[in-house]
Amino acid sequence: MRQKIQEKVIAKRYVDIIMRRVEKGIGGMSKVKSGRQSNLELLRILAMCMIICCHFVTYNNFGPTNMFSDKTLALSMLRLGGKLGVVLFVMITGYFMLNKTFKWQRIIDLSRQTVYFSVLVAVLAYAFAGTKPDLLGVFRMMFPLIMENYWFPTDFAVILILSPALNKLVNTMDKKTMTLGLIGLIILIGFPLIVPNMKNAVIGLILAYVLGAYVQKYDLKVSNVKLVLLLILVGVLTTAVTGLLLTAAHSSAFISGFRLFFVTGFNVSAYASALIIFLLFRQWNFGNIKIINAIASTTFGVYLFHDSRAFRMYMWHDIINPAQWHGPKLIVGLFLTVIGIFIVGMFLDLLRQYAELLTKRIVDRIYLKQKQIDITEIV
């Protein structure tokens, strides 16, 4: 008799534990999001808009790219924003992950999200363009990180795997050595006079991650006035250098290649601008705004939607076709294109989040129901 009473007590405690887990699972997403810093989440949104602007130029033919003109210079500056957005995106990751333990669940979540968009975009490509994936394409959809269906998720997964070593490096190295090392690497990688063909994206992302972790560790603070002045200076110098490279590109193959790297690669301007913008947004603390956090949670999905191999050329050339716009129409078209792509990608990622949350609820309830049946049989 005593044994049965003890079993009932244990069973009741077990049910209570399961119920708390279910409630935590259902409400976990909102609790995690509520702790985010909305100023940096807003920066994440801005970074993705920069990347879309870059692809607006990259995947469309607006005419000769190695001849100087006001239009070419403006388009080149938009293209420069691509790597700036990527650096900012990874800096935010390094900033928040410096003192966190590595979890394989992050890689699994990244892979699951990439699979979702790989399949979804393949369906869109078939529906709109009649394009069917070949066997290699199917493997890329099913194993997008290993098969590098997108360059960024694969390299970003490498950064996440390397994060424990990178965190240890940042935490053990003294400030002076770290500062000199970062400056040296930014000059070497971001202004590659010594190694002009330095195009390894993983190296560029590692530097961005360490830069974000560096800001976190040493709590860097600079007055907003100085940061704004520095950003203006970097912007003017970047515009001047880009203009000079465009002017000289047609007369020198070396300068033409260097111009292409400067506009599309992990250049020194991208790291300098990213650091300044990151510090500005970090010091602009306006509290917690749920709508900003919710939108920011979809930014990776926005990238996966609009930069897929299977659909991006059809989307840019047949659906949008911005090469037909000129003058003010081009400016308005750019603005509407960025907003439109972001909204569609955001909607598709919110559907994914809702589907995952709904699936988790169903699984938890089935699990709970099964445990209640088992407990009833014991009692």
PDB file of N, CA and C in Angstrom, residues 150-203:
ATOM      1  N   TYR A 150      24.177  27.409 -50.571  1.00  0.00           N
ATOM      2  CA  TYR A 150      24.450  28.851 -50.449  1.00  0.00           C
ATOM      3  C   TYR A 150      25.856  28.969 -49.855  1.00  0.00           C
ATOM      4  N   TRP A 151      26.581  30.014 -50.234  1.00  0.00           N
ATOM      5  CA  TRP A 151      27.931  30.148 -49.675  1.00  0.00           C
ATOM      6  C   TRP A 151      27.892  30.583 -48.214  1.00  0.00           C
ATOM      7  N   PHE A 152      26.983  31.520 -47.886  1.00  0.00           N
ATOM      8  CA  PHE A 152      27.032  32.110 -46.546  1.00  0.00           C
ATOM      9  C   PHE A 152      26.643  31.143 -45.428  1.00  0.00           C
ATOM     10  N   PRO A 153      25.524  30.394 -45.524  1.00  0.00           N
ATOM     11  CA  PRO A 153      25.196  29.450 -44.442  1.00  0.00           C
ATOM     12  C   PRO A 153      26.292  28.421 -44.188  1.00  0.00           C
ATOM     13  N   THR A 154      26.934  27.941 -45.259  1.00  0.00           N
ATOM     14  CA  THR A 154      28.015  26.967 -45.088  1.00  0.00           C
ATOM     15  C   THR A 154      29.180  27.579 -44.328  1.00  0.00           C
ATOM     16  N   ASP A 155      29.623  28.756 -44.762  1.00  0.00           N
ATOM     17  CA  ASP A 155      30.749  29.407 -44.092  1.00  0.00           C
ATOM     18  C   ASP A 155      30.369  29.886 -42.690  1.00  0.00           C
ATOM     19  N   PHE A 156      29.110  30.289 -42.517  1.00  0.00           N
ATOM     20  CA  PHE A 156      28.646  30.710 -41.201  1.00  0.00           C
ATOM     21  C   PHE A 156      28.629  29.526 -40.235  1.00  0.00           C
ATOM     22  N   ALA A 157      28.263  28.347 -40.741  1.00  0.00           N
ATOM     23  CA  ALA A 157      28.303  27.139 -39.902  1.00  0.00           C
ATOM     24  C   ALA A 157      29.726  26.841 -39.457  1.00  0.00           C
ATOM     25  N   VAL A 158      30.691  27.064 -40.345  1.00  0.00           N
ATOM     26  CA  VAL A 158      32.106  26.873 -39.990  1.00  0.00           C
ATOM     27  C   VAL A 158      32.495  27.831 -38.862  1.00  0.00           C
ATOM     28  N   ILE A 159      32.033  29.075 -38.949  1.00  0.00           N
ATOM     29  CA  ILE A 159      32.326  30.063 -37.910  1.00  0.00           C
ATOM     30  C   ILE A 159      31.736  29.622 -36.579  1.00  0.00           C
ATOM     31  N   LEU A 160      30.503  29.116 -36.587  1.00  0.00           N
ATOM     32  CA  LEU A 160      29.872  28.647 -35.358  1.00  0.00           C
ATOM     33  C   LEU A 160      30.652  27.488 -34.747  1.00  0.00           C
ATOM     34  N   ILE A 161      31.137  26.579 -35.592  1.00  0.00           N
ATOM     35  CA  ILE A 161      31.923  25.432 -35.105  1.00  0.00           C
ATOM     36  C   ILE A 161      33.255  25.898 -34.525  1.00  0.00           C
ATOM     37  N   LEU A 162      33.826  26.926 -35.142  1.00  0.00           N
ATOM     38  CA  LEU A 162      35.107  27.463 -34.671  1.00  0.00           C
ATOM     39  C   LEU A 162      34.946  28.416 -33.479  1.00  0.00           C
ATOM     40  N   SER A 163      33.711  28.782 -33.143  1.00  0.00           N
ATOM     41  CA  SER A 163      33.483  29.805 -32.116  1.00  0.00           C
ATOM     42  C   SER A 163      34.131  29.494 -30.763  1.00  0.00           C
ATOM     43  N   PRO A 164      34.141  28.231 -30.274  1.00  0.00           N
ATOM     44  CA  PRO A 164      34.829  27.995 -28.994  1.00  0.00           C
ATOM     45  C   PRO A 164      36.304  28.387 -29.031  1.00  0.00           C
ATOM     46  N   ALA A 165      36.993  28.045 -30.137  1.00  0.00           N
ATOM     47  CA  ALA A 165      38.408  28.398 -30.267  1.00  0.00           C
ATOM     48  C   ALA A 165      38.584  29.907 -30.398  1.00  0.00           C
ATOM     49  N   LEU A 166      37.694  30.538 -31.164  1.00  0.00           N
ATOM     50  CA  LEU A 166      37.783  31.993 -31.335  1.00  0.00           C
ATOM     51  C   LEU A 166      37.497  32.719 -30.024  1.00  0.00           C
ATOM     52  N   ASN A 167      36.506  32.223 -29.266  1.00  0.00           N
ATOM     53  CA  ASN A 167      36.201  32.823 -27.965  1.00  0.00           C
ATOM     54  C   ASN A 167      37.380  32.705 -27.002  1.00  0.00           C
ATOM     55  N   LYS A 168      38.007  31.535 -27.008  1.00  0.00           N
ATOM     56  CA  LYS A 168      39.167  31.323 -26.139  1.00  0.00           C
ATOM     57  C   LYS A 168      40.309  32.255 -26.520  1.00  0.00           C
ATOM     58  N   LEU A 169      40.500  32.431 -27.830  1.00  0.00           N
ATOM     59  CA  LEU A 169      41.545  33.333 -28.316  1.00  0.00           C
ATOM     60  C   LEU A 169      41.306  34.759 -27.819  1.00  0.00           C
ATOM     61  N   VAL A 170      40.072  35.236 -27.953  1.00  0.00           N
ATOM     62  CA  VAL A 170      39.744  36.593 -27.531  1.00  0.00           C
ATOM     63  C   VAL A 170      39.878  36.756 -26.019  1.00  0.00           C
ATOM     64  N   ASN A 171      39.448  35.757 -25.271  1.00  0.00           N
ATOM     65  CA  ASN A 171      39.456  35.853 -23.806  1.00  0.00           C
ATOM     66  C   ASN A 171      40.853  35.719 -23.196  1.00  0.00           C
ATOM     67  N   THR A 172      41.780  35.084 -23.912  1.00  0.00           N
ATOM     68  CA  THR A 172      43.120  34.868 -23.353  1.00  0.00           C
ATOM     69  C   THR A 172      44.133  35.910 -23.827  1.00  0.00           C
ATOM     70  N   MET A 173      43.873  36.543 -24.943  1.00  0.00           N
ATOM     71  CA  MET A 173      44.838  37.500 -25.483  1.00  0.00           C
ATOM     72  C   MET A 173      44.651  38.869 -24.820  1.00  0.00           C
ATOM     73  N   ASP A 174      45.762  39.562 -24.551  1.00  0.00           N
ATOM     74  CA  ASP A 174      45.670  40.882 -23.938  1.00  0.00           C
ATOM     75  C   ASP A 174      45.203  41.916 -24.961  1.00  0.00           C
ATOM     76  N   LYS A 175      44.729  43.044 -24.454  1.00  0.00           N
ATOM     77  CA  LYS A 175      44.082  44.044 -25.309  1.00  0.00           C
ATOM     78  C   LYS A 175      45.035  44.618 -26.353  1.00  0.00           C
ATOM     79  N   LYS A 176      46.277  44.911 -25.965  1.00  0.00           N
ATOM     80  CA  LYS A 176      47.218  45.513 -26.900  1.00  0.00           C
ATOM     81  C   LYS A 176      47.514  44.586 -28.066  1.00  0.00           C
ATOM     82  N   THR A 177      47.793  43.323 -27.749  1.00  0.00           N
ATOM     83  CA  THR A 177      48.089  42.347 -28.794  1.00  0.00           C
ATOM     84  C   THR A 177      46.891  42.147 -29.703  1.00  0.00           C
ATOM     85  N   MET A 178      45.697  42.061 -29.093  1.00  0.00           N
ATOM     86  CA  MET A 178      44.474  41.875 -29.863  1.00  0.00           C
ATOM     87  C   MET A 178      44.213  43.062 -30.782  1.00  0.00           C
ATOM     88  N   THR A 179      44.421  44.264 -30.275  1.00  0.00           N
ATOM     89  CA  THR A 179      44.186  45.474 -31.073  1.00  0.00           C
ATOM     90  C   THR A 179      45.131  45.539 -32.268  1.00  0.00           C
ATOM     91  N   LEU A 180      46.421  45.315 -32.002  1.00  0.00           N
ATOM     92  CA  LEU A 180      47.410  45.340 -33.090  1.00  0.00           C
ATOM     93  C   LEU A 180      47.136  44.237 -34.107  1.00  0.00           C
ATOM     94  N   GLY A 181      46.746  43.060 -33.610  1.00  0.00           N
ATOM     95  CA  GLY A 181      46.443  41.947 -34.498  1.00  0.00           C
ATOM     96  C   GLY A 181      45.259  42.247 -35.396  1.00  0.00           C
ATOM     97  N   LEU A 182      44.212  42.835 -34.837  1.00  0.00           N
ATOM     98  CA  LEU A 182      43.027  43.171 -35.632  1.00  0.00           C
ATOM     99  C   LEU A 182      43.351  44.222 -36.689  1.00  0.00           C
ATOM    100  N   ILE A 183      44.111  45.239 -36.296  1.00  0.00           N
ATOM    101  CA  ILE A 183      44.490  46.276 -37.263  1.00  0.00           C
ATOM    102  C   ILE A 183      45.312  45.682 -38.395  1.00  0.00           C
ATOM    103  N   GLY A 184      46.273  44.820 -38.045  1.00  0.00           N
ATOM    104  CA  GLY A 184      47.121  44.188 -39.055  1.00  0.00           C
ATOM    105  C   GLY A 184      46.319  43.310 -40.007  1.00  0.00           C
ATOM    106  N   LEU A 185      45.395  42.522 -39.465  1.00  0.00           N
ATOM    107  CA  LEU A 185      44.589  41.633 -40.308  1.00  0.00           C
ATOM    108  C   LEU A 185      43.635  42.416 -41.204  1.00  0.00           C
ATOM    109  N   ILE A 186      43.072  43.492 -40.676  1.00  0.00           N
ATOM    110  CA  ILE A 186      42.174  44.311 -41.499  1.00  0.00           C
ATOM    111  C   ILE A 186      42.926  44.923 -42.669  1.00  0.00           C
ATOM    112  N   ILE A 187      44.152  45.375 -42.415  1.00  0.00           N
ATOM    113  CA  ILE A 187      44.975  45.946 -43.497  1.00  0.00           C
ATOM    114  C   ILE A 187      45.364  44.863 -44.505  1.00  0.00           C
ATOM    115  N   LEU A 188      45.759  43.684 -43.991  1.00  0.00           N
ATOM    116  CA  LEU A 188      46.214  42.604 -44.864  1.00  0.00           C
ATOM    117  C   LEU A 188      45.077  42.040 -45.695  1.00  0.00           C
ATOM    118  N   ILE A 189      43.934  41.767 -45.034  1.00  0.00           N
ATOM    119  CA  ILE A 189      42.800  41.153 -45.724  1.00  0.00           C
ATOM    120  C   ILE A 189      41.947  42.209 -46.430  1.00  0.00           C
ATOM    121  N   GLY A 190      41.735  43.323 -45.763  1.00  0.00           N
ATOM    122  CA  GLY A 190      40.809  44.323 -46.289  1.00  0.00           C
ATOM    123  C   GLY A 190      41.406  45.308 -47.272  1.00  0.00           C
ATOM    124  N   PHE A 191      42.723  45.353 -47.379  1.00  0.00           N
ATOM    125  CA  PHE A 191      43.372  46.208 -48.372  1.00  0.00           C
ATOM    126  C   PHE A 191      44.571  45.436 -48.901  1.00  0.00           C
ATOM    127  N   PRO A 192      44.302  44.371 -49.667  1.00  0.00           N
ATOM    128  CA  PRO A 192      45.303  43.321 -49.954  1.00  0.00           C
ATOM    129  C   PRO A 192      46.385  43.720 -50.949  1.00  0.00           C
ATOM    130  N   LEU A 193      47.264  44.606 -50.517  1.00  0.00           N
ATOM    131  CA  LEU A 193      48.395  44.951 -51.368  1.00  0.00           C
ATOM    132  C   LEU A 193      49.425  43.831 -51.388  1.00  0.00           C
ATOM    133  N   ILE A 194      49.546  43.135 -50.233  1.00  0.00           N
ATOM    134  CA  ILE A 194      50.516  42.039 -50.142  1.00  0.00           C
ATOM    135  C   ILE A 194      49.949  40.779 -50.769  1.00  0.00           C
ATOM    136  N   VAL A 195      48.684  40.481 -50.470  1.00  0.00           N
ATOM    137  CA  VAL A 195      48.035  39.290 -51.027  1.00  0.00           C
ATOM    138  C   VAL A 195      46.804  39.763 -51.806  1.00  0.00           C
ATOM    139  N   PRO A 196      46.985  40.194 -53.056  1.00  0.00           N
ATOM    140  CA  PRO A 196      45.876  40.804 -53.799  1.00  0.00           C
ATOM    141  C   PRO A 196      44.730  39.854 -54.108  1.00  0.00           C
ATOM    142  N   ASN A 197      44.969  38.528 -54.089  1.00  0.00           N
ATOM    143  CA  ASN A 197      43.910  37.579 -54.408  1.00  0.00           C
ATOM    144  C   ASN A 197      43.291  36.949 -53.167  1.00  0.00           C
ATOM    145  N   MET A 198      43.401  37.611 -52.011  1.00  0.00           N
ATOM    146  CA  MET A 198      42.833  37.094 -50.768  1.00  0.00           C
ATOM    147  C   MET A 198      41.313  37.183 -50.846  1.00  0.00           C
ATOM    148  N   LYS A 199      40.671  36.047 -51.148  1.00  0.00           N
ATOM    149  CA  LYS A 199      39.220  36.045 -51.305  1.00  0.00           C
ATOM    150  C   LYS A 199      38.551  34.970 -50.458  1.00  0.00           C
ATOM    151  N   ASN A 200      39.276  34.390 -49.520  1.00  0.00           N
ATOM    152  CA  ASN A 200      38.699  33.334 -48.696  1.00  0.00           C
ATOM    153  C   ASN A 200      37.660  33.933 -47.761  1.00  0.00           C
ATOM    154  N   ALA A 201      36.387  33.550 -47.985  1.00  0.00           N
ATOM    155  CA  ALA A 201      35.293  34.146 -47.211  1.00  0.00           C
ATOM    156  C   ALA A 201      35.362  33.756 -45.741  1.00  0.00           C
ATOM    157  N   VAL A 202      35.800  32.539 -45.433  1.00  0.00           N
ATOM    158  CA  VAL A 202      35.869  32.089 -44.042  1.00  0.00           C
ATOM    159  C   VAL A 202      36.807  32.992 -43.245  1.00  0.00           C
ATOM    160  N   ILE A 203      37.944  33.354 -43.844  1.00  0.00           N
ATOM    161  CA  ILE A 203      38.891  34.239 -43.160  1.00  0.00           C
ATOM    162  C   ILE A 203      38.248  35.597 -42.888  1.00  0.00           C
TER     163      ILE A 203
END
